[in-house]
Short mmCIF file of C-alpha atoms in Angstrom, two decimals:
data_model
loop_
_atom_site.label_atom_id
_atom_site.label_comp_id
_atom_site.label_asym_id
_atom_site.label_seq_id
_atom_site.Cartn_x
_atom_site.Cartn_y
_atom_site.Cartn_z
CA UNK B 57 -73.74 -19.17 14.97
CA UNK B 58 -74.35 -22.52 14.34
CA UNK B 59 -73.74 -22.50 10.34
CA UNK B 60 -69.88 -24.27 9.78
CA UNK B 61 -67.24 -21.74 8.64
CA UNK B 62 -64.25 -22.32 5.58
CA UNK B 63 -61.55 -22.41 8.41
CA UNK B 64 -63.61 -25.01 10.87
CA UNK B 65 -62.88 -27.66 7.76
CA UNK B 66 -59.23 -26.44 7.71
CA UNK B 67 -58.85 -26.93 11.57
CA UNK B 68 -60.25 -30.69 10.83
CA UNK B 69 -57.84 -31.46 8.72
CA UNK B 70 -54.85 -30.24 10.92
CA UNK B 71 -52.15 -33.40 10.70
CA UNK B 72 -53.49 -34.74 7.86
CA UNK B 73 -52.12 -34.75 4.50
CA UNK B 74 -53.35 -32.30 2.20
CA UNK B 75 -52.87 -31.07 -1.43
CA UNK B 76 -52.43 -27.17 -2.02
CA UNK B 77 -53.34 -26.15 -5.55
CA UNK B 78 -51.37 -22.98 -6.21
CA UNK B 79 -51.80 -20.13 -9.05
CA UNK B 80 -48.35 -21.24 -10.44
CA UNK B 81 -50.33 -24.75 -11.46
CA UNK B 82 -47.89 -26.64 -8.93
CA UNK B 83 -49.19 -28.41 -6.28
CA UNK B 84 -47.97 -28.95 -2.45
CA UNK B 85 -48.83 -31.98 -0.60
CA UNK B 86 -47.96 -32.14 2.89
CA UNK B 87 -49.22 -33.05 6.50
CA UNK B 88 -51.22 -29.46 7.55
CA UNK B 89 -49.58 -28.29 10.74
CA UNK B 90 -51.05 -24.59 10.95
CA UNK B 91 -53.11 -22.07 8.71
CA UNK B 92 -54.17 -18.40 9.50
CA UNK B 93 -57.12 -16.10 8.45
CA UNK B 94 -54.73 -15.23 5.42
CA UNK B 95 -55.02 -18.72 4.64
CA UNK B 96 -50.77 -18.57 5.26
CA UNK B 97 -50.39 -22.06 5.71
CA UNK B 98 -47.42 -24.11 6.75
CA UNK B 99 -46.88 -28.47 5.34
CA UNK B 100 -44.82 -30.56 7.05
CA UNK B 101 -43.13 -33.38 4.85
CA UNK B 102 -44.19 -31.23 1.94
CA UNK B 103 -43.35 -32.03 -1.82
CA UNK B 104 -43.88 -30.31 -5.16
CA UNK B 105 -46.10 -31.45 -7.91
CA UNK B 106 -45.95 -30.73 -11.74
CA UNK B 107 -48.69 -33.02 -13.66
CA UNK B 108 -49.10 -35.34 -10.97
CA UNK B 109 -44.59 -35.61 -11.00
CA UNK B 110 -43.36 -35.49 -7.35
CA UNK B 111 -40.42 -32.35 -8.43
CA UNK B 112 -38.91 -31.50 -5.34
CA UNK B 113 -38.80 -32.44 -1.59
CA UNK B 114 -39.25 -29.90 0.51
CA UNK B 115 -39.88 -30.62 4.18
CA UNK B 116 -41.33 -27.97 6.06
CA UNK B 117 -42.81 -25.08 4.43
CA UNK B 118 -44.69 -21.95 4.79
CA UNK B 119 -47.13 -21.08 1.70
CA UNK B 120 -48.26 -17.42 1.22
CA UNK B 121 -52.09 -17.45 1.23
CA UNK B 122 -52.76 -15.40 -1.83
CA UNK B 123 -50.81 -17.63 -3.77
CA UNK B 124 -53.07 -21.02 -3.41
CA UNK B 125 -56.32 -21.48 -5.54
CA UNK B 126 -57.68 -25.15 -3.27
CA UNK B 127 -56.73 -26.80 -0.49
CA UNK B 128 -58.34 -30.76 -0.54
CA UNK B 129 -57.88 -33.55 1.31
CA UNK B 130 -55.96 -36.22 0.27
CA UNK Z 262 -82.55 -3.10 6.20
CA UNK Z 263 -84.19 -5.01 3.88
CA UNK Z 264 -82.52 -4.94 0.99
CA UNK Z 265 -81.26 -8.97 0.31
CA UNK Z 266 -77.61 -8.77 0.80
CA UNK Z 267 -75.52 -11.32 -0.92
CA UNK Z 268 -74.68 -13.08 1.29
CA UNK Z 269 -77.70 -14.11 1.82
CA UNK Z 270 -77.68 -15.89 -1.42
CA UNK Z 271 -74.77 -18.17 -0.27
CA UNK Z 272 -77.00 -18.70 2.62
CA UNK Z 273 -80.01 -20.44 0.86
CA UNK Z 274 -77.61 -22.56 -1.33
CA UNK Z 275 -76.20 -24.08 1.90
CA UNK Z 276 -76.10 -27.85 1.34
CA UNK Z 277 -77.10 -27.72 -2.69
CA UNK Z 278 -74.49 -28.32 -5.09
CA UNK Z 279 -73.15 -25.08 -6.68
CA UNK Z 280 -70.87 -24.67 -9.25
CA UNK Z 281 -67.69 -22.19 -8.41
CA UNK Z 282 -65.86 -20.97 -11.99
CA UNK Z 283 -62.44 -20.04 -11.06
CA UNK Z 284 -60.40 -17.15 -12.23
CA UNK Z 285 -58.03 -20.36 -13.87
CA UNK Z 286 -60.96 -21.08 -16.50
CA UNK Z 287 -61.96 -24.26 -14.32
CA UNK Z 288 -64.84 -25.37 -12.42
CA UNK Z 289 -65.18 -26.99 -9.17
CA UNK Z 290 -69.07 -28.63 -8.10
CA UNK Z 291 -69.92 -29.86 -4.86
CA UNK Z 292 -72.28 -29.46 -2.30
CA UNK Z 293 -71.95 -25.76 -0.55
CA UNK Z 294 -71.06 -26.31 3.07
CA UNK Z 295 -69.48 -22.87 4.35
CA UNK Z 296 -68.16 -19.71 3.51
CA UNK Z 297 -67.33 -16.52 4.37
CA UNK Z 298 -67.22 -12.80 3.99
CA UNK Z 299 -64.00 -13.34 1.65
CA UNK Z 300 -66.34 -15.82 -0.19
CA UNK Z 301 -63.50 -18.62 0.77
CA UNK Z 302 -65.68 -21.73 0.46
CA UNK Z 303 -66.13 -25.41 1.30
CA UNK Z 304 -67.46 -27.52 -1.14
CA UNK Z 305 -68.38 -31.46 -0.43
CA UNK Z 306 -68.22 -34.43 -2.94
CA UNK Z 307 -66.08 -31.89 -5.15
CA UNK Z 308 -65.19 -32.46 -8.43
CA UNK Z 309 -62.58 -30.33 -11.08
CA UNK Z 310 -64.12 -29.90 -14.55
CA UNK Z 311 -62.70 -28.19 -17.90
CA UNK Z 312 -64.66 -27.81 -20.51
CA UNK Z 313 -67.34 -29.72 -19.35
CA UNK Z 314 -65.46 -32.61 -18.34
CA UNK Z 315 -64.74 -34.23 -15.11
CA UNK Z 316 -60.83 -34.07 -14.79
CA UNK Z 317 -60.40 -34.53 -10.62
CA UNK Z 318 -62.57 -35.74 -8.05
CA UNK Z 319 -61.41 -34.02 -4.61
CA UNK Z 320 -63.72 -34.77 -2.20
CA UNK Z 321 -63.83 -32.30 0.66
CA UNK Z 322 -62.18 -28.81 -0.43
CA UNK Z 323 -61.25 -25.14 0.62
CA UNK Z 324 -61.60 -22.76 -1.96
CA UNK Z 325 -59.72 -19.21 -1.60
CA UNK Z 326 -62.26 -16.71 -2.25
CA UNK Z 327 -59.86 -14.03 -4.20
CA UNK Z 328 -59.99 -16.96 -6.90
CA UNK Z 329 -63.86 -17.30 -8.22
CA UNK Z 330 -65.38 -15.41 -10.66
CA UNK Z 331 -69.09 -16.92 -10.12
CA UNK Z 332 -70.51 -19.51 -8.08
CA UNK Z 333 -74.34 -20.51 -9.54
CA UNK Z 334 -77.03 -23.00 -8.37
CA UNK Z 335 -77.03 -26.16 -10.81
CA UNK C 218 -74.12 14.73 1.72
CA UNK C 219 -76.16 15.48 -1.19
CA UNK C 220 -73.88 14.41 -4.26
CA UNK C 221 -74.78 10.87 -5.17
CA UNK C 222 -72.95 8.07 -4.20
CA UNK C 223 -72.17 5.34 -6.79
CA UNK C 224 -74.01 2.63 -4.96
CA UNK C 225 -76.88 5.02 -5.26
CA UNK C 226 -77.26 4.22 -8.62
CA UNK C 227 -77.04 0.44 -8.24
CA UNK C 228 -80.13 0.71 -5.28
CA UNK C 229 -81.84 2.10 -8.16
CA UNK C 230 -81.12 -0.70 -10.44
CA UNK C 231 -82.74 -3.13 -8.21
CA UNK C 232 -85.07 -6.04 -10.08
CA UNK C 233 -84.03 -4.46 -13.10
CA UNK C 234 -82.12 -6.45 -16.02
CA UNK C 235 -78.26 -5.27 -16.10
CA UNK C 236 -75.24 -6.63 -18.11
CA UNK C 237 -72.11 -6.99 -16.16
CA UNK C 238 -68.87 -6.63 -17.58
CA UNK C 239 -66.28 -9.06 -16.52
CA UNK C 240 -62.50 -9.01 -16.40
CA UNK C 241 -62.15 -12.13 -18.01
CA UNK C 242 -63.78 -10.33 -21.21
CA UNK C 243 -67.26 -12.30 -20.71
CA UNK C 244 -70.42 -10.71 -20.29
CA UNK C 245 -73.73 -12.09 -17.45
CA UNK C 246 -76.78 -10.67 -18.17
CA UNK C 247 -79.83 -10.58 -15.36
CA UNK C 248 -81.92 -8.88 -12.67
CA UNK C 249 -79.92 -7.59 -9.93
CA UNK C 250 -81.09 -8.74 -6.83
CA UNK C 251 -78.67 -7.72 -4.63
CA UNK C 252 -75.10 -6.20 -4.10
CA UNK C 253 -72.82 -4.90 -1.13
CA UNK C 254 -69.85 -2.46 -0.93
CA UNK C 255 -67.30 -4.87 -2.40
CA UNK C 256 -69.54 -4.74 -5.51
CA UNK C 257 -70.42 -8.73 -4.94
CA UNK C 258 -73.16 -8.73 -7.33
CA UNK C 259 -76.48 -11.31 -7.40
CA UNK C 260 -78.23 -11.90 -10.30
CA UNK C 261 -81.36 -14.29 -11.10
CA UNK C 262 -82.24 -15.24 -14.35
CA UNK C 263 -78.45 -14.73 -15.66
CA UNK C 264 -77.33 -15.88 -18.79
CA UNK C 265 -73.55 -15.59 -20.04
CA UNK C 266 -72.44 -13.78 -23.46
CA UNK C 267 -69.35 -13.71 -25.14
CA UNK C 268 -69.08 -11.75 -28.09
CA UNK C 269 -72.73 -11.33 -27.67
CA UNK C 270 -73.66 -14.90 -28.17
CA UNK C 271 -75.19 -16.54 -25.44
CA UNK C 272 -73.28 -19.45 -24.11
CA UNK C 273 -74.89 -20.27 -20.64
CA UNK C 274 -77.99 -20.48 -18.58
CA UNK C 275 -77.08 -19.74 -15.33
CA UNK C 276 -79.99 -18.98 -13.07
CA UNK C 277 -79.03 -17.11 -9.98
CA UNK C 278 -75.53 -16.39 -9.59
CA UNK C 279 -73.27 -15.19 -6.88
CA UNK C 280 -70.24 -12.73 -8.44
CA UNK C 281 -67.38 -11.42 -7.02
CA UNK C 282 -66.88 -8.64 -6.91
CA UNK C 283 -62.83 -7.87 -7.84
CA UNK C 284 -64.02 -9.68 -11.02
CA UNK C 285 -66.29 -6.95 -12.37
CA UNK C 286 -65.07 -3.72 -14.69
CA UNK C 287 -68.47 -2.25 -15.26
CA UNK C 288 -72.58 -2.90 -14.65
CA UNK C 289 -74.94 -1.46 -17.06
CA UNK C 290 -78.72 -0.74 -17.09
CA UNK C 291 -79.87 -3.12 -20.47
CA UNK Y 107 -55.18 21.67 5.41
CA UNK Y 108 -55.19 23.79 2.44
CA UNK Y 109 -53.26 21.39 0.00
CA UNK Y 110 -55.30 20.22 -2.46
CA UNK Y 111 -56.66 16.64 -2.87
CA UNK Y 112 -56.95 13.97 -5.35
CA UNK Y 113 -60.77 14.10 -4.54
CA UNK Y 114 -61.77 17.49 -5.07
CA UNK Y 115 -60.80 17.12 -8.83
CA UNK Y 116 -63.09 14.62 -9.18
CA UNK Y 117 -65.46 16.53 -7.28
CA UNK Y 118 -65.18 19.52 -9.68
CA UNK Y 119 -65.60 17.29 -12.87
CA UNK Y 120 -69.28 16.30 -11.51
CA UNK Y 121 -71.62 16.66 -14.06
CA UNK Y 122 -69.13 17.39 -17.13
CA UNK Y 123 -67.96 14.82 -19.45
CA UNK Y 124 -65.19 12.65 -18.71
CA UNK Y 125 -62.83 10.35 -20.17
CA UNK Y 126 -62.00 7.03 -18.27
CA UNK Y 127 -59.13 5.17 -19.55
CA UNK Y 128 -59.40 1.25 -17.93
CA UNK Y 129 -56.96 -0.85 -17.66
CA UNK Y 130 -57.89 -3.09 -20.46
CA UNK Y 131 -57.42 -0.74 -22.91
CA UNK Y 132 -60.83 0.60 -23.37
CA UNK Y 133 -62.06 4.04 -22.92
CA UNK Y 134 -65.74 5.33 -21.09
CA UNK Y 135 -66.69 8.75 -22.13
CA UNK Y 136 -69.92 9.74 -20.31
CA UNK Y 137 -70.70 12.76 -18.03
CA UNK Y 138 -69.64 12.04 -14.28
CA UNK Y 139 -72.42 11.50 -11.70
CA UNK Y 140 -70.67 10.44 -8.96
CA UNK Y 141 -67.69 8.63 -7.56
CA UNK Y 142 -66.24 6.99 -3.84
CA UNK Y 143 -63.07 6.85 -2.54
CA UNK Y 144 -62.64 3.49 -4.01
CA UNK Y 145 -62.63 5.66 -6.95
CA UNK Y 146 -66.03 3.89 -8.07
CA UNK Y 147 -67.47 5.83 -10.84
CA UNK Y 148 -71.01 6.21 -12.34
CA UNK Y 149 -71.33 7.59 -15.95
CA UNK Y 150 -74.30 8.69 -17.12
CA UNK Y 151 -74.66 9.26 -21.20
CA UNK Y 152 -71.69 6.70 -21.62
CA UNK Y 153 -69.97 5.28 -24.35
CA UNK Y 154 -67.44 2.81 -24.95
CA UNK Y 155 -64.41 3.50 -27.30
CA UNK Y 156 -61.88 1.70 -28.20
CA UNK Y 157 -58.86 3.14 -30.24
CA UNK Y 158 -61.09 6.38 -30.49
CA UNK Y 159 -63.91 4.57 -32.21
CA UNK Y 160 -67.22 4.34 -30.38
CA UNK Y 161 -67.66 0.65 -29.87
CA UNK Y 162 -70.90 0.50 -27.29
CA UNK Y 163 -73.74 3.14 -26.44
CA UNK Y 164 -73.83 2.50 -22.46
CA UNK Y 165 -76.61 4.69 -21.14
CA UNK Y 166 -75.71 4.81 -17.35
CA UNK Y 167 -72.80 2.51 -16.12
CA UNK Y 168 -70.86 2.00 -12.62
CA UNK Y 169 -67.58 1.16 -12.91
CA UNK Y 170 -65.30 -0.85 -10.30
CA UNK Y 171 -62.87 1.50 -8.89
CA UNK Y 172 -59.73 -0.57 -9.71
CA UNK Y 173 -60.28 -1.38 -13.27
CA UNK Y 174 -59.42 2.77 -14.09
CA UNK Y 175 -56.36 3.63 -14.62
CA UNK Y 176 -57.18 7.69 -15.60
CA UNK Y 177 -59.84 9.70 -15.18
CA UNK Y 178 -59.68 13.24 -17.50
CA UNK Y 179 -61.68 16.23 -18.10
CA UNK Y 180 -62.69 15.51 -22.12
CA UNK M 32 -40.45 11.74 14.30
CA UNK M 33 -37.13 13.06 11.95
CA UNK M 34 -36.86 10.56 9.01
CA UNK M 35 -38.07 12.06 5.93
CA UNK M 36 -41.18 9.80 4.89
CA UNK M 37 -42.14 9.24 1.13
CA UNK M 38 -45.06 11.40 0.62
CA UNK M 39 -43.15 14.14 2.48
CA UNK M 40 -40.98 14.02 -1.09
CA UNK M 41 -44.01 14.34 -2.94
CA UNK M 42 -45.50 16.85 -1.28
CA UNK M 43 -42.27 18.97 -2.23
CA UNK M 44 -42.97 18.42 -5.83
CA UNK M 45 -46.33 19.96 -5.53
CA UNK M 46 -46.50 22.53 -8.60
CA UNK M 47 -43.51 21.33 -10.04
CA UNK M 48 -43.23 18.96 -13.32
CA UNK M 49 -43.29 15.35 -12.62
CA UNK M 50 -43.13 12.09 -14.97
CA UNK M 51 -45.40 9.39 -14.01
CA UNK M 52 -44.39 5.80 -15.61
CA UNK M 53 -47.85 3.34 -15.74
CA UNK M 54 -47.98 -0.35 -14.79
CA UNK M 55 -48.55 -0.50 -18.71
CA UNK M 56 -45.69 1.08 -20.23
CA UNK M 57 -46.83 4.43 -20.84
CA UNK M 58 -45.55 7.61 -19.14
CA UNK M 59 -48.19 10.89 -17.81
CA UNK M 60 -46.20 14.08 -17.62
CA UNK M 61 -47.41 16.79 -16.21
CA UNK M 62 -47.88 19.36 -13.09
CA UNK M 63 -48.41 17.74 -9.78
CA UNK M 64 -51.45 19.42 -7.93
CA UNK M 65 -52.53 16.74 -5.61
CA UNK M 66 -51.94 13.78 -4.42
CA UNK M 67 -53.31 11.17 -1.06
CA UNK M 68 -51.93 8.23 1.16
CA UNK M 69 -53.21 5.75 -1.82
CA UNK M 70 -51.17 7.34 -4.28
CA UNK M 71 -53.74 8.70 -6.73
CA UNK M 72 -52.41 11.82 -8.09
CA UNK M 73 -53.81 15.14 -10.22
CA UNK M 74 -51.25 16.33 -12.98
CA UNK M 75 -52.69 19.71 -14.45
CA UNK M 76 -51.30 20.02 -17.81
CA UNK M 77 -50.98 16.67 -18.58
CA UNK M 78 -49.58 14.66 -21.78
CA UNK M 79 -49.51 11.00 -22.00
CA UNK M 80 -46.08 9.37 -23.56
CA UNK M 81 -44.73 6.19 -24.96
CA UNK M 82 -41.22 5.29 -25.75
CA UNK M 83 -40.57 9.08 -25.56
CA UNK M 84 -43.08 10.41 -28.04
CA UNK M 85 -45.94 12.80 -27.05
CA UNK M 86 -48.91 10.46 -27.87
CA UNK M 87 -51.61 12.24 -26.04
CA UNK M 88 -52.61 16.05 -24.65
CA UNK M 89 -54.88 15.56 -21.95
CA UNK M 90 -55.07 18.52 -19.66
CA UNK M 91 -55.92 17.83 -15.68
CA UNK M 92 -56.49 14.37 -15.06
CA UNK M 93 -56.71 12.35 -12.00
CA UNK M 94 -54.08 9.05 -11.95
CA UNK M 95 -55.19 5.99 -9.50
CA UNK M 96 -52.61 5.01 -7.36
CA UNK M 97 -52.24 1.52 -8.11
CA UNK M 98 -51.46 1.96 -11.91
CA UNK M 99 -48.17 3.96 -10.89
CA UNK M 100 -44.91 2.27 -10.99
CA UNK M 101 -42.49 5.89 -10.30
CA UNK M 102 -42.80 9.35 -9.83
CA UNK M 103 -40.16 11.36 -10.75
CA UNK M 104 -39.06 14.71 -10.69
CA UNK M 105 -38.24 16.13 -14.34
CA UNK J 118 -39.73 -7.52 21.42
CA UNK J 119 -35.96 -8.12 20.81
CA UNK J 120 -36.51 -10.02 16.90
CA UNK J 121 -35.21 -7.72 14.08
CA UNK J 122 -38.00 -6.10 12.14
CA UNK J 123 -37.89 -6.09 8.26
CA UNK J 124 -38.49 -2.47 8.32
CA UNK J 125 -35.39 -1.75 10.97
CA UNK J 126 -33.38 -3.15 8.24
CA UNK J 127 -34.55 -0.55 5.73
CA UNK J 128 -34.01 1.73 8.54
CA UNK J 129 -30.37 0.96 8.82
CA UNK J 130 -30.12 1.50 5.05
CA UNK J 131 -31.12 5.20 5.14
CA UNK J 132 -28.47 7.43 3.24
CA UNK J 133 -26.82 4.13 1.47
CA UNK J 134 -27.23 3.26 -2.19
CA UNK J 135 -29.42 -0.01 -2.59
CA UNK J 136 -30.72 -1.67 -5.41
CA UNK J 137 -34.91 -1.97 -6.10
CA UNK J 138 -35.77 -4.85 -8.23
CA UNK J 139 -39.34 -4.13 -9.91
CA UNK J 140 -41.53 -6.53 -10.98
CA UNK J 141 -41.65 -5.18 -14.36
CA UNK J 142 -37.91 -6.53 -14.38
CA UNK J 143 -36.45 -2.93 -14.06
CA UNK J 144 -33.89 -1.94 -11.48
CA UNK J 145 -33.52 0.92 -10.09
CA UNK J 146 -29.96 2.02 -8.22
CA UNK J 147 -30.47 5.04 -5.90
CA UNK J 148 -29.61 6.42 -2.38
CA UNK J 149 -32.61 5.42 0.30
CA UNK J 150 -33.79 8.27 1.55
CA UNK J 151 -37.37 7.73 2.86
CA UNK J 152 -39.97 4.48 3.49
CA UNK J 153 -42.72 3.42 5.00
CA UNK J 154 -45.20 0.60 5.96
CA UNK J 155 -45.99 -0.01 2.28
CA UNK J 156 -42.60 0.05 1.30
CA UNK J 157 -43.44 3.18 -0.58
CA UNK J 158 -39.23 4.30 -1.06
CA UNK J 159 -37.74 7.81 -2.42
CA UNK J 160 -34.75 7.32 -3.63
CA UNK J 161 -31.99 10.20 -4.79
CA UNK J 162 -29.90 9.92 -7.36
CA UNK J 163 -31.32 7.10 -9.38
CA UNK J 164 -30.89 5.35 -12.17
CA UNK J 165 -32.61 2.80 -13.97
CA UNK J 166 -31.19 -0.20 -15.00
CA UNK J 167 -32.11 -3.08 -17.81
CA UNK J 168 -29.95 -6.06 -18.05
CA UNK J 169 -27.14 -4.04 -16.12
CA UNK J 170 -27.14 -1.21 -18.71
CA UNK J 171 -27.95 1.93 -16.89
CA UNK J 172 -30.96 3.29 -19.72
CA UNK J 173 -32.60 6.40 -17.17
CA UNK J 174 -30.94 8.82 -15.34
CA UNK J 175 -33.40 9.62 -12.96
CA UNK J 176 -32.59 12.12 -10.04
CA UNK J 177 -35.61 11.69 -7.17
CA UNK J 178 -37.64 9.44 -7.60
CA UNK J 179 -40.85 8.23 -5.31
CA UNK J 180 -41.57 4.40 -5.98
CA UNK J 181 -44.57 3.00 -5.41
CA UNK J 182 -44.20 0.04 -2.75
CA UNK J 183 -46.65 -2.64 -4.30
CA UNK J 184 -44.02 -3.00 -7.73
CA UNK J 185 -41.13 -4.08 -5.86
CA UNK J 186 -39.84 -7.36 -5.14
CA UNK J 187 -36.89 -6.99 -3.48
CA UNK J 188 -34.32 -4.11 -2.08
CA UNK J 189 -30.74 -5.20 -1.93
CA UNK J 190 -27.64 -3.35 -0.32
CA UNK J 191 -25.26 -2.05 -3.24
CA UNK X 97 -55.00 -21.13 21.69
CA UNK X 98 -52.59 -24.38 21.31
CA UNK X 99 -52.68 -24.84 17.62
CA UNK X 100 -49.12 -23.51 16.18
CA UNK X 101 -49.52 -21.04 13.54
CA UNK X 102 -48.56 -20.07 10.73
CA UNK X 103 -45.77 -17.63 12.08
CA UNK X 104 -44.34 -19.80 14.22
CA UNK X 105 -42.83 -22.03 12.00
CA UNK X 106 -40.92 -18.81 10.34
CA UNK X 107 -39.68 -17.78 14.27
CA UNK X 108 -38.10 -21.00 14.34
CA UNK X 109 -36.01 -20.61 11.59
CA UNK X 110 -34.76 -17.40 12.22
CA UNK X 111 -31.18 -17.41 11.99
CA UNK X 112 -31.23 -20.62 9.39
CA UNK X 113 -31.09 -20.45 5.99
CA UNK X 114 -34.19 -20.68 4.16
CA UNK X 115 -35.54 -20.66 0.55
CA UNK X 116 -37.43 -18.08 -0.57
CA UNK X 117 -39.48 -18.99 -3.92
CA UNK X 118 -40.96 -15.46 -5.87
CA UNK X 119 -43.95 -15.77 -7.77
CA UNK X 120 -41.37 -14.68 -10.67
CA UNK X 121 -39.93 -18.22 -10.79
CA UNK X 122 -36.76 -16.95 -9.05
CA UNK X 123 -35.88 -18.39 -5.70
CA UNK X 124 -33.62 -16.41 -3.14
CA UNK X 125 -31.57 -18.52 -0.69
CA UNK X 126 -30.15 -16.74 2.60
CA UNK X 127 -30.14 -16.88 6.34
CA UNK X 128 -33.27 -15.55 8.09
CA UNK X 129 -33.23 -12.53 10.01
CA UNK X 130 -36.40 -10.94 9.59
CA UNK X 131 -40.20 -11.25 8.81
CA UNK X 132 -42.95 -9.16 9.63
CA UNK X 133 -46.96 -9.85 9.30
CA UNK X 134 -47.07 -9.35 5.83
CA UNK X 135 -44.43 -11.78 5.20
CA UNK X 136 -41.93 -9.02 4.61
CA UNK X 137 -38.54 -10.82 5.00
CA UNK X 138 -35.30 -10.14 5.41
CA UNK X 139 -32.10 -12.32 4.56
CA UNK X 140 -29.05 -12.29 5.27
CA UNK X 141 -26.01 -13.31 2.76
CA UNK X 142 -28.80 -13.75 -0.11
CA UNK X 143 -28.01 -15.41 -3.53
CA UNK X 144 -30.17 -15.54 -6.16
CA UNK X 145 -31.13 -19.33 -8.15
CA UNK X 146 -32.72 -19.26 -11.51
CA UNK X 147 -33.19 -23.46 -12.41
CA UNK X 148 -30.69 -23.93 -9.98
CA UNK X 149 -28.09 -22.33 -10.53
CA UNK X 150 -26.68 -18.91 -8.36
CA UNK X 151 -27.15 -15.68 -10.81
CA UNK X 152 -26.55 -13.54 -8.21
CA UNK X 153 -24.76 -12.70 -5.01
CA UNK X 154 -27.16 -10.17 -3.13
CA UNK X 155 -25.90 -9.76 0.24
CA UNK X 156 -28.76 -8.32 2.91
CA UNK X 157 -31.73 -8.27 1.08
CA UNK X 158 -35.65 -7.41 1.96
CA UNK X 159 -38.06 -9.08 0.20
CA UNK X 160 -41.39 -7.81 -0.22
CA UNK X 161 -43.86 -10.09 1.03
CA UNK X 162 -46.26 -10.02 -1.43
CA UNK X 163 -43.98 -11.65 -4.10
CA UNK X 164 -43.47 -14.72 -1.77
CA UNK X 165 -45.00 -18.12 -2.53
CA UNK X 166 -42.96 -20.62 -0.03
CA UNK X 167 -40.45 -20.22 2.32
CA UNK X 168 -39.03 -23.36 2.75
CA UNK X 169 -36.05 -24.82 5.31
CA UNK X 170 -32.99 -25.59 3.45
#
């Protein structure tokens, strides 16, 4: 099938810094180092976001896929 | 069968913007690129509105389908 | 089986004009055009009510499913 | 296996009138036409009530499976 | 396999009076009569409570699984 | 595969008293008797707890796996 | 397939101490023992942080993977 799928655009973004919209109206932004068909998805270098606030550091982390609403690049 | 499914809908509105409502009361428009059967979606030259305003332009983004309500032709 | 299914009775509401109920307490009106068995709904020349005022023109639209309570024949 | 299931109730309530509480606090009354194992309902006859007043005449509905919280034999 | 499983409890209860608390607050007594792997359960004799008081007689009624916090043995 | 399951821990729990948190902010204190893949749990002897104040004595009680949050040794 | 995933980054940390944030704005802090496919975890010498500050000493706890939103290393 040649018709682009949701995950192709994740797996071009791999290494790159992303920002991860969640339901809790934080955000994560991190380098994207892996993502499943659950959309489980682990940052590297991650940080939290409140209103555009950097609120914690956070280094490597693994985000629950039904907990994020977008994922964009930076 | 041939019955339309709705997928196929998505289908045809491949490349044309679209506008996704989320289950947050925002929208997101962009041009449709992918999706899937869990309606997770890629929108291109993506932009955040509430209320009718522009409040984010994101570029390139992955929506989780388990968040949208609608997603309609402009 | 001879008992009738429910998705009988949305086959049978094909090109006809239903209202949809959502979960988010608004209301799209518009001919179903199609439908699957997660109950993702199409609908062409939908409009949106709340309260019974109409409050958008929405042309076809693409719902998901997990966001509907109930579809009624108009 | 003789045991009873949660189906067959439903089964016998075919055709009588039924009361379907949903989870946002309305009621459906309507006689029961048929029903999955998603617990997908079609009411035929149906009303809406809420806080025992009739609110909406609804002719024949479907209603999404997970929006019902009780289903009872009026 | 020897370790007692959940349903197996259940399925001991069959017949017997059982209290049913809801996701939203309220409390189903009643006899148990059936019940499946999803959790949706038939009470015969049912009566709907909240905060203790008997707010509703509502004779056999089938519960869906996912509205039901506990199940307990009166 | 030699990694420790989530479930084996449960496993070693059988016959101990733990401690269900809820996500309707309940607890309920009871011996584990029985589990499975959902984390469907019957516990014996239970009580349920607000703030620390035991308010329910509750004897056997089946608990319906998607309300919990977390199980804790006593 | 060379791309890490998701799971991965949680079998490297087995045996360190992680933090566990719940979509209930409570984060659990512990040593990793366990996780399973649905994120089910297990932790070893738990505490619970509300803001910051330790509310509770839990011991071996499971946590019920659909609560989760990040896992993140200490």
């Amino acid at each position: 099938m040649e018709n682009p799928r949701p995950l192709d655009t994740l797996n071009k973004a791999r290494n790159q810094r992303v920002i991860v919209d969640l339901k809790n109206r934080k955000q994560l932004v991190g380098k994207l180092k892996a993502f499943d068909i659950h959309i489980n998805v682990v940052l590297e270098d991650a940080e939290e976001r409140v209103d555009g606030e950097i609120t914690r550091k956070l280094g490597t982390i693994f985000i629950r896929g039904d907990t994020i609403i977008i994922i964009s690049l930076e």
